[in-house]
PDB file of C-alpha atoms in Angstrom:
ATOM      1  CA  GLU A1148       0.516   0.223   0.395  1.00 64.00           C
ATOM      2  CA  ALA A1149       1.408   3.450  -0.609  1.00 81.00           C
ATOM      3  CA  GLY A1150       1.974   6.303   1.708  1.00 94.00           C
ATOM      4  CA  VAL A1151       1.146   9.468   1.911  1.00 97.00           C
ATOM      5  CA  VAL A1152       2.709  11.731  -1.343  1.00 97.00           C
ATOM      6  CA  GLN A1153       3.753  15.107  -1.588  1.00 98.00           C
ATOM      7  CA  SER A1154       5.463  17.161  -3.869  1.00 97.00           C
ATOM      8  CA  PRO A1155       7.500  19.144  -4.473  1.00 97.00           C
ATOM      9  CA  ARG A1156       9.975  17.144  -1.383  1.00 97.00           C
ATOM     10  CA  TYR A1157      12.492  20.352  -1.583  1.00 97.00           C
ATOM     11  CA  LYS A1158      11.174  23.977  -2.459  1.00 98.00           C
ATOM     12  CA  ILE A1159      13.768  26.799  -2.278  1.00 98.00           C
ATOM     13  CA  ILE A1160      11.929  30.682  -3.283  1.00 98.00           C
ATOM     14  CA  GLU A1161      12.663  33.943  -2.989  1.00 97.00           C
ATOM     15  CA  LYS A1162      10.840  36.217  -0.142  1.00 96.00           C
ATOM     16  CA  LYS A1163       7.675  37.565  -1.517  1.00 97.00           C
ATOM     17  CA  GLN A1164       7.325  34.628  -3.658  1.00 97.00           C
ATOM     18  CA  PRO A1165       4.526  32.555  -4.000  1.00 98.00           C
ATOM     19  CA  VAL A1166       4.510  28.792  -3.120  1.00 98.00           C
ATOM     20  CA  ALA A1167       3.083  26.000  -3.010  1.00 98.00           C
ATOM     21  CA  PHE A1168       2.938  21.936  -1.822  1.00 98.00           C
ATOM     22  CA  TRP A1169       0.704  19.174  -2.511  1.00 98.00           C
ATOM     23  CA  CYS A1170      -0.312  16.587  -0.729  1.00 98.00           C
ATOM     24  CA  ASN A1171      -2.149  12.744  -1.789  1.00 97.00           C
ATOM     25  CA  PRO A1172      -3.016  11.176   1.322  1.00 97.00           C
ATOM     26  CA  ILE A1173      -3.100   6.757   1.580  1.00 96.00           C
ATOM     27  CA  SER A1174      -6.093   5.772  -0.141  1.00 94.00           C
ATOM     28  CA  GLY A1175      -9.262   5.722   1.949  1.00 93.00           C
ATOM     29  CA  HIS A1176      -8.544   8.079   5.024  1.00 95.00           C
ATOM     30  CA  ASN A1177     -10.868  10.474   5.701  1.00 93.00           C
ATOM     31  CA  THR A1178      -8.873  12.919   7.950  1.00 94.00           C
ATOM     32  CA  LEU A1179      -5.947  15.097   6.238  1.00 96.00           C
ATOM     33  CA  TYR A1180      -3.253  17.539   7.937  1.00 97.00           C
ATOM     34  CA  TRP A1181      -1.048  19.808   6.864  1.00 98.00           C
ATOM     35  CA  TYR A1182       1.623  20.654  10.416  1.00 97.00           C
ATOM     36  CA  ARG A1183       4.513  22.772  10.463  1.00 97.00           C
ATOM     37  CA  GLN A1184       7.656  21.123  11.215  1.00 97.00           C
ATOM     38  CA  ASN A1185      10.912  23.642  12.956  1.00 95.00           C
ATOM     39  CA  LEU A1186      14.489  22.374  12.512  1.00 92.00           C
ATOM     40  CA  GLY A1187      15.010  20.517  15.882  1.00 90.00           C
ATOM     41  CA  GLN A1188      11.160  20.722  17.362  1.00 94.00           C
ATOM     42  CA  GLY A1189       7.523  18.941  16.694  1.00 95.00           C
ATOM     43  CA  PRO A1190       4.834  18.716  14.645  1.00 96.00           C
ATOM     44  CA  GLU A1191       2.470  21.976  15.004  1.00 95.00           C
ATOM     45  CA  LEU A1192      -0.944  21.156  12.931  1.00 95.00           C
ATOM     46  CA  LEU A1193      -2.173  24.172  10.651  1.00 96.00           C
ATOM     47  CA  ILE A1194      -5.344  22.282   9.346  1.00 96.00           C
ATOM     48  CA  ARG A1195      -6.835  20.051   8.681  1.00 95.00           C
ATOM     49  CA  TYR A1196      -9.854  18.218   7.046  1.00 95.00           C
ATOM     50  CA  GLU A1197     -12.402  15.545   7.651  1.00 92.00           C
ATOM     51  CA  ASN A1198     -12.785  14.897   3.389  1.00 92.00           C
ATOM     52  CA  GLU A1199     -13.503  19.117   2.324  1.00 93.00           C
ATOM     53  CA  GLU A1200     -14.505  20.121   4.863  1.00 92.00           C
ATOM     54  CA  ALA A1201     -11.312  21.958   6.816  1.00 93.00           C
ATOM     55  CA  VAL A1202     -12.643  21.016  10.427  1.00 89.00           C
ATOM     56  CA  ASP A1203      -9.925  22.869  12.404  1.00 89.00           C
ATOM     57  CA  ASP A1204      -8.236  26.056  11.117  1.00 91.00           C
ATOM     58  CA  SER A1205      -6.958  27.469  14.285  1.00 88.00           C
ATOM     59  CA  GLN A1206      -3.300  27.629  13.736  1.00 90.00           C
ATOM     60  CA  LEU A1207      -3.590  29.058   9.951  1.00 93.00           C
ATOM     61  CA  PRO A1208      -1.912  31.937   9.489  1.00 92.00           C
ATOM     62  CA  LYS A1209      -5.010  33.091   7.109  1.00 90.00           C
ATOM     63  CA  ASP A1210      -3.168  36.386   6.147  1.00 94.00           C
ATOM     64  CA  ARG A1211      -1.402  33.907   3.745  1.00 96.00           C
ATOM     65  CA  PHE A1212      -1.296  30.959   4.297  1.00 97.00           C
ATOM     66  CA  SER A1213      -4.377  28.514   2.319  1.00 97.00           C
ATOM     67  CA  ALA A1214      -5.093  25.564   1.796  1.00 97.00           C
ATOM     68  CA  GLU A1215      -7.880  23.266   0.088  1.00 96.00           C
ATOM     69  CA  ARG A1216      -9.237  19.887  -0.869  1.00 95.00           C
ATOM     70  CA  LEU A1217     -11.331  20.217  -3.175  1.00 83.00           C
ATOM     71  CA  LYS A1218     -12.459  16.577  -4.049  1.00 87.00           C
ATOM     72  CA  GLY A1219     -11.743  15.471   0.144  1.00 85.00           C
ATOM     73  CA  VAL A1220      -8.843  13.685  -1.879  1.00 93.00           C
ATOM     74  CA  ASP A1221      -5.528  15.395  -2.584  1.00 96.00           C
ATOM     75  CA  SER A1222      -5.023  18.635  -1.456  1.00 98.00           C
ATOM     76  CA  THR A1223      -2.879  22.163  -2.152  1.00 98.00           C
ATOM     77  CA  LEU A1224      -1.291  24.665   0.891  1.00 98.00           C
ATOM     78  CA  LYS A1225      -0.463  27.787  -0.310  1.00 98.00           C
ATOM     79  CA  ILE A1226       1.950  30.328   0.847  1.00 98.00           C
ATOM     80  CA  GLN A1227       1.606  33.841  -0.592  1.00 97.00           C
ATOM     81  CA  PRO A1228       3.815  35.666  -0.511  1.00 96.00           C
ATOM     82  CA  ALA A1229       7.058  33.989   0.871  1.00 97.00           C
ATOM     83  CA  GLU A1230       8.315  34.942   4.433  1.00 97.00           C
ATOM     84  CA  LEU A1231      11.945  33.890   5.978  1.00 97.00           C
ATOM     85  CA  GLY A1232      10.186  32.612   8.552  1.00 96.00           C
ATOM     86  CA  ASP A1233       8.558  30.522   6.636  1.00 97.00           C
ATOM     87  CA  SER A1234      11.315  28.270   6.271  1.00 98.00           C
ATOM     88  CA  ALA A1235      10.341  24.566   7.802  1.00 97.00           C
ATOM     89  CA  VAL A1236       9.669  21.448   6.699  1.00 98.00           C
ATOM     90  CA  TYR A1237       5.846  21.213   5.895  1.00 98.00           C
ATOM     91  CA  LEU A1238       4.556  17.968   6.272  1.00 98.00           C
ATOM     92  CA  CYS A1239       1.209  16.448   4.725  1.00 98.00           C
ATOM     93  CA  ALA A1240      -0.238  13.091   7.549  1.00 97.00           C
ATOM     94  CA  SER A1241      -3.855  11.148   6.882  1.00 96.00           C
ATOM     95  CA  SER A1242      -5.885   9.071   9.121  1.00 94.00           C
ATOM     96  CA  LEU A1243      -9.202   7.093   9.605  1.00 93.00           C
ATOM     97  CA  GLN A1244     -12.049   9.368  10.583  1.00 87.00           C
ATOM     98  CA  GLY A1245     -12.003   9.430  14.226  1.00 83.00           C
ATOM     99  CA  ARG A1246      -8.749   8.144  15.052  1.00 87.00           C
ATOM    100  CA  PRO A1247      -6.249  11.058  14.559  1.00 87.00           C
ATOM    101  CA  TYR A1248      -3.855   9.659  17.268  1.00 85.00           C
ATOM    102  CA  GLU A1249      -2.504   6.580  14.758  1.00 90.00           C
ATOM    103  CA  GLN A1250      -1.358   9.474  11.498  1.00 94.00           C
ATOM    104  CA  TYR A1251       0.197   8.627   9.148  1.00 96.00           C
ATOM    105  CA  PHE A1252       3.530  10.823   7.124  1.00 97.00           C
ATOM    106  CA  GLY A1253       4.271  11.550   4.706  1.00 97.00           C
ATOM    107  CA  PRO A1254       8.492  12.981   3.609  1.00 96.00           C
ATOM    108  CA  GLY A1255       7.204  16.112   3.876  1.00 97.00           C
ATOM    109  CA  THR A1256       8.808  19.304   1.723  1.00 98.00           C
ATOM    110  CA  ARG A1257      11.251  21.062   2.873  1.00 97.00           C
ATOM    111  CA  LEU A1258      10.658  25.117   1.912  1.00 98.00           C
ATOM    112  CA  THR A1259      13.856  27.698   2.185  1.00 98.00           C
ATOM    113  CA  VAL A1260      12.395  31.245   1.485  1.00 98.00           C
ATOM    114  CA  THR A1261      15.891  33.157   0.901  1.00 97.00           C
TER     115      THR A1261
ATOM    116  CA  GLN B1098       3.328  27.106  25.700  1.00 73.00           C
ATOM    117  CA  GLN B1099       4.043  24.098  25.160  1.00 84.00           C
ATOM    118  CA  GLN B1100       1.483  21.388  25.737  1.00 92.00           C
ATOM    119  CA  VAL B1101       3.593  17.838  26.526  1.00 96.00           C
ATOM    120  CA  LYS B1102       7.270  18.889  27.728  1.00 97.00           C
ATOM    121  CA  GLN B1103       9.823  15.887  26.839  1.00 98.00           C
ATOM    122  CA  SER B1104      12.763  15.460  27.647  1.00 97.00           C
ATOM    123  CA  PRO B1105      16.234  14.594  27.357  1.00 97.00           C
ATOM    124  CA  GLN B1106      16.976  17.025  23.746  1.00 97.00           C
ATOM    125  CA  SER B1107      19.312  14.375  22.921  1.00 97.00           C
ATOM    126  CA  LEU B1108      20.137  10.750  24.386  1.00 98.00           C
ATOM    127  CA  ILE B1109      23.767   9.238  23.489  1.00 98.00           C
ATOM    128  CA  VAL B1110      23.726   5.187  24.785  1.00 98.00           C
ATOM    129  CA  GLN B1111      25.893   2.406  23.825  1.00 97.00           C
ATOM    130  CA  LYS B1112      24.334  -0.661  21.567  1.00 98.00           C
ATOM    131  CA  GLY B1113      22.983  -2.649  23.784  1.00 98.00           C
ATOM    132  CA  GLY B1114      21.611  -0.627  26.357  1.00 98.00           C
ATOM    133  CA  ILE B1115      18.572   0.985  27.397  1.00 98.00           C
ATOM    134  CA  SER B1116      17.608   4.814  26.415  1.00 98.00           C
ATOM    135  CA  ILE B1117      15.021   6.347  28.356  1.00 98.00           C
ATOM    136  CA  ILE B1118      13.158   9.118  26.922  1.00 98.00           C
ATOM    137  CA  ASN B1119      10.490  11.106  29.539  1.00 98.00           C
ATOM    138  CA  CYS B1120       7.405  13.464  28.579  1.00 98.00           C
ATOM    139  CA  ALA B1121       4.559  15.152  31.050  1.00 97.00           C
ATOM    140  CA  TYR B1122       1.164  16.952  29.990  1.00 96.00           C
ATOM    141  CA  GLU B1123      -0.967  19.050  32.090  1.00 93.00           C
ATOM    142  CA  ASN B1124      -3.856  19.102  29.914  1.00 90.00           C
ATOM    143  CA  THR B1125      -6.134  16.414  31.071  1.00 89.00           C
ATOM    144  CA  ALA B1126      -8.671  16.318  28.081  1.00 88.00           C
ATOM    145  CA  PHE B1127      -5.812  13.773  26.640  1.00 91.00           C
ATOM    146  CA  ASP B1128      -6.806  10.823  25.941  1.00 89.00           C
ATOM    147  CA  TYR B1129      -4.244   8.466  23.611  1.00 93.00           C
ATOM    148  CA  PHE B1130      -0.093   8.973  23.842  1.00 95.00           C
ATOM    149  CA  PRO B1131       1.508   7.579  20.272  1.00 96.00           C
ATOM    150  CA  TRP B1132       5.013   7.959  19.695  1.00 97.00           C
ATOM    151  CA  TYR B1133       6.790   8.718  16.383  1.00 97.00           C
ATOM    152  CA  GLN B1134      10.644   7.390  15.260  1.00 98.00           C
ATOM    153  CA  GLN B1135      11.368  10.126  12.851  1.00 97.00           C
ATOM    154  CA  PHE B1136      14.594   9.647  10.460  1.00 96.00           C
ATOM    155  CA  PRO B1137      16.804  12.434   8.925  1.00 93.00           C
ATOM    156  CA  GLY B1138      14.583  13.712   5.254  1.00 91.00           C
ATOM    157  CA  LYS B1139      11.653  11.475   6.604  1.00 94.00           C
ATOM    158  CA  GLY B1140       8.215  11.588   8.289  1.00 95.00           C
ATOM    159  CA  PRO B1141       7.111  11.161  11.667  1.00 96.00           C
ATOM    160  CA  ALA B1142       6.334   7.079  11.948  1.00 96.00           C
ATOM    161  CA  LEU B1143       4.197   5.247  14.696  1.00 95.00           C
ATOM    162  CA  LEU B1144       5.899   3.289  17.153  1.00 96.00           C
ATOM    163  CA  ILE B1145       3.596   2.802  19.494  1.00 95.00           C
ATOM    164  CA  ALA B1146       0.771   4.523  21.415  1.00 94.00           C
ATOM    165  CA  ILE B1147      -0.634   4.264  25.079  1.00 94.00           C
ATOM    166  CA  ARG B1148      -4.745   5.035  26.513  1.00 92.00           C
ATOM    167  CA  PRO B1149      -3.799   6.382  29.859  1.00 88.00           C
ATOM    168  CA  ASP B1150      -6.503   3.699  31.496  1.00 91.00           C
ATOM    169  CA  VAL B1151      -2.798   1.550  30.941  1.00 92.00           C
ATOM    170  CA  SER B1152      -0.001   1.850  32.973  1.00 94.00           C
ATOM    171  CA  GLU B1153       2.417  -0.313  30.263  1.00 96.00           C
ATOM    172  CA  LYS B1154       2.121  -0.838  26.945  1.00 96.00           C
ATOM    173  CA  LYS B1155       4.904  -3.550  25.397  1.00 97.00           C
ATOM    174  CA  GLU B1156       5.949  -3.825  21.369  1.00 96.00           C
ATOM    175  CA  GLY B1157       9.527  -5.766  21.190  1.00 97.00           C
ATOM    176  CA  ARG B1158      11.923  -3.891  22.379  1.00 98.00           C
ATOM    177  CA  PHE B1159       9.667  -0.869  22.927  1.00 98.00           C
ATOM    178  CA  THR B1160       8.505  -0.145  26.288  1.00 97.00           C
ATOM    179  CA  ILE B1161       5.774   2.859  27.801  1.00 96.00           C
ATOM    180  CA  SER B1162       5.128   3.055  30.714  1.00 96.00           C
ATOM    181  CA  PHE B1163       2.813   5.595  31.899  1.00 95.00           C
ATOM    182  CA  ASN B1164       1.634   7.549  35.307  1.00 94.00           C
ATOM    183  CA  LYS B1165      -1.240   8.678  35.446  1.00 93.00           C
ATOM    184  CA  SER B1166      -1.722  10.558  38.381  1.00 93.00           C
ATOM    185  CA  ALA B1167       1.459  11.966  37.858  1.00 95.00           C
ATOM    186  CA  LYS B1168       0.513  13.003  33.807  1.00 95.00           C
ATOM    187  CA  GLN B1169       4.006  11.487  33.033  1.00 97.00           C
ATOM    188  CA  PHE B1170       5.158   9.042  30.781  1.00 97.00           C
ATOM    189  CA  SER B1171       7.883   7.535  28.655  1.00 98.00           C
ATOM    190  CA  LEU B1172       9.585   5.531  25.832  1.00 98.00           C
ATOM    191  CA  HIS B1173      11.936   2.691  26.856  1.00 98.00           C
ATOM    192  CA  ILE B1174      14.103   1.054  24.418  1.00 98.00           C
ATOM    193  CA  MET B1175      15.488  -2.495  25.042  1.00 98.00           C
ATOM    194  CA  ASP B1176      18.763  -3.605  23.409  1.00 98.00           C
ATOM    195  CA  SER B1177      19.184  -0.552  22.260  1.00 98.00           C
ATOM    196  CA  GLN B1178      20.837  -0.691  18.473  1.00 98.00           C
ATOM    197  CA  PRO B1179      22.080   1.713  15.785  1.00 97.00           C
ATOM    198  CA  GLY B1180      19.121   1.722  14.337  1.00 97.00           C
ATOM    199  CA  ASP B1181      16.849   2.768  16.600  1.00 98.00           C
ATOM    200  CA  SER B1182      19.116   5.867  15.700  1.00 98.00           C
ATOM    201  CA  ALA B1183      16.415   8.924  15.498  1.00 98.00           C
ATOM    202  CA  THR B1184      14.726  11.421  16.302  1.00 98.00           C
ATOM    203  CA  TYR B1185      12.057  10.458  18.981  1.00 98.00           C
ATOM    204  CA  PHE B1186       8.875  12.507  19.386  1.00 98.00           C
ATOM    205  CA  CYS B1187       6.148  11.832  22.592  1.00 98.00           C
ATOM    206  CA  ALA B1188       2.423  12.825  21.636  1.00 97.00           C
ATOM    207  CA  ALA B1189      -1.189  13.245  23.574  1.00 95.00           C
ATOM    208  CA  ASN B1190      -4.845  13.619  21.965  1.00 92.00           C
ATOM    209  CA  ASP B1191      -6.782  15.964  22.639  1.00 89.00           C
ATOM    210  CA  ARG B1192     -10.329  14.821  22.942  1.00 80.00           C
ATOM    211  CA  GLY B1193     -11.795  18.347  23.952  1.00 72.00           C
ATOM    212  CA  SER B1194      -9.809  19.710  19.684  1.00 61.00           C
ATOM    213  CA  THR B1195     -12.890  18.973  17.755  1.00 63.00           C
ATOM    214  CA  LEU B1196     -12.874  15.290  16.576  1.00 62.00           C
ATOM    215  CA  GLY B1197      -9.117  15.561  18.184  1.00 76.00           C
ATOM    216  CA  ARG B1198      -5.988  17.094  18.199  1.00 88.00           C
ATOM    217  CA  LEU B1199      -2.391  15.870  18.555  1.00 92.00           C
ATOM    218  CA  TYR B1200       0.273  18.342  20.051  1.00 94.00           C
ATOM    219  CA  PHE B1201       3.750  17.050  19.535  1.00 96.00           C
ATOM    220  CA  GLY B1202       6.666  16.958  22.411  1.00 97.00           C
ATOM    221  CA  ARG B1203      10.370  18.690  20.844  1.00 96.00           C
ATOM    222  CA  GLY B1204      11.845  15.655  20.953  1.00 97.00           C
ATOM    223  CA  THR B1205      14.294  13.519  21.623  1.00 98.00           C
ATOM    224  CA  GLN B1206      17.415  12.269  19.226  1.00 98.00           C
ATOM    225  CA  LEU B1207      18.787   9.153  20.205  1.00 98.00           C
ATOM    226  CA  THR B1208      22.097   8.199  18.991  1.00 98.00           C
ATOM    227  CA  VAL B1209      23.657   4.694  19.916  1.00 98.00           C
ATOM    228  CA  TRP B1210      27.035   3.789  19.911  1.00 96.00           C
ATOM    229  CA  PRO B1211      27.961   0.582  18.208  1.00 89.00           C
TER     230      PRO B1211
END
């Protein structure tokens, strides 16, 4: 069974530029999460989807971050414009509905903003 | 404010030794406590988890000890191997959040010397 797929794996952009990350969750997982992991820290939740609905986006900086999961499968996280402090690894995870404690993570996208 | 406090930040153990990582929390709404293992360039992977109504759970060389009254839990890795060298994160699921949310500790970087 394929795991969570993310692309790109690495991205280097200049500040004020836009960037987008893509995630394909494990088949059958209705719940999808985006996390940000700063260097030397644990993952921090940005947004959680149940199917197409964003049920927990309280930690998403909505002035510059947006996310979508149009058909309840793939998801895209966007930053526009990027700032130096956005440099981090962006992780996507998925789980079966009702089992948030058993999340499966993708490899992440390492973003460097220069 | 860090919801789950993890220590030590780094740990060096000789091959065959016991690795012990500790975590503490205050939120009584936490109802599930997973541990994740992360190798460089990879996303975190679920290692083992425990519910608060159980004091100990063992899977192979990995054991979680849970002290509900003290609000503390720990991961013990018996007969530590060089292949166990990774970053370990404790986490806690908040059932009070909409359908649950995982909070992660800051991580412990484990190095096992051969």
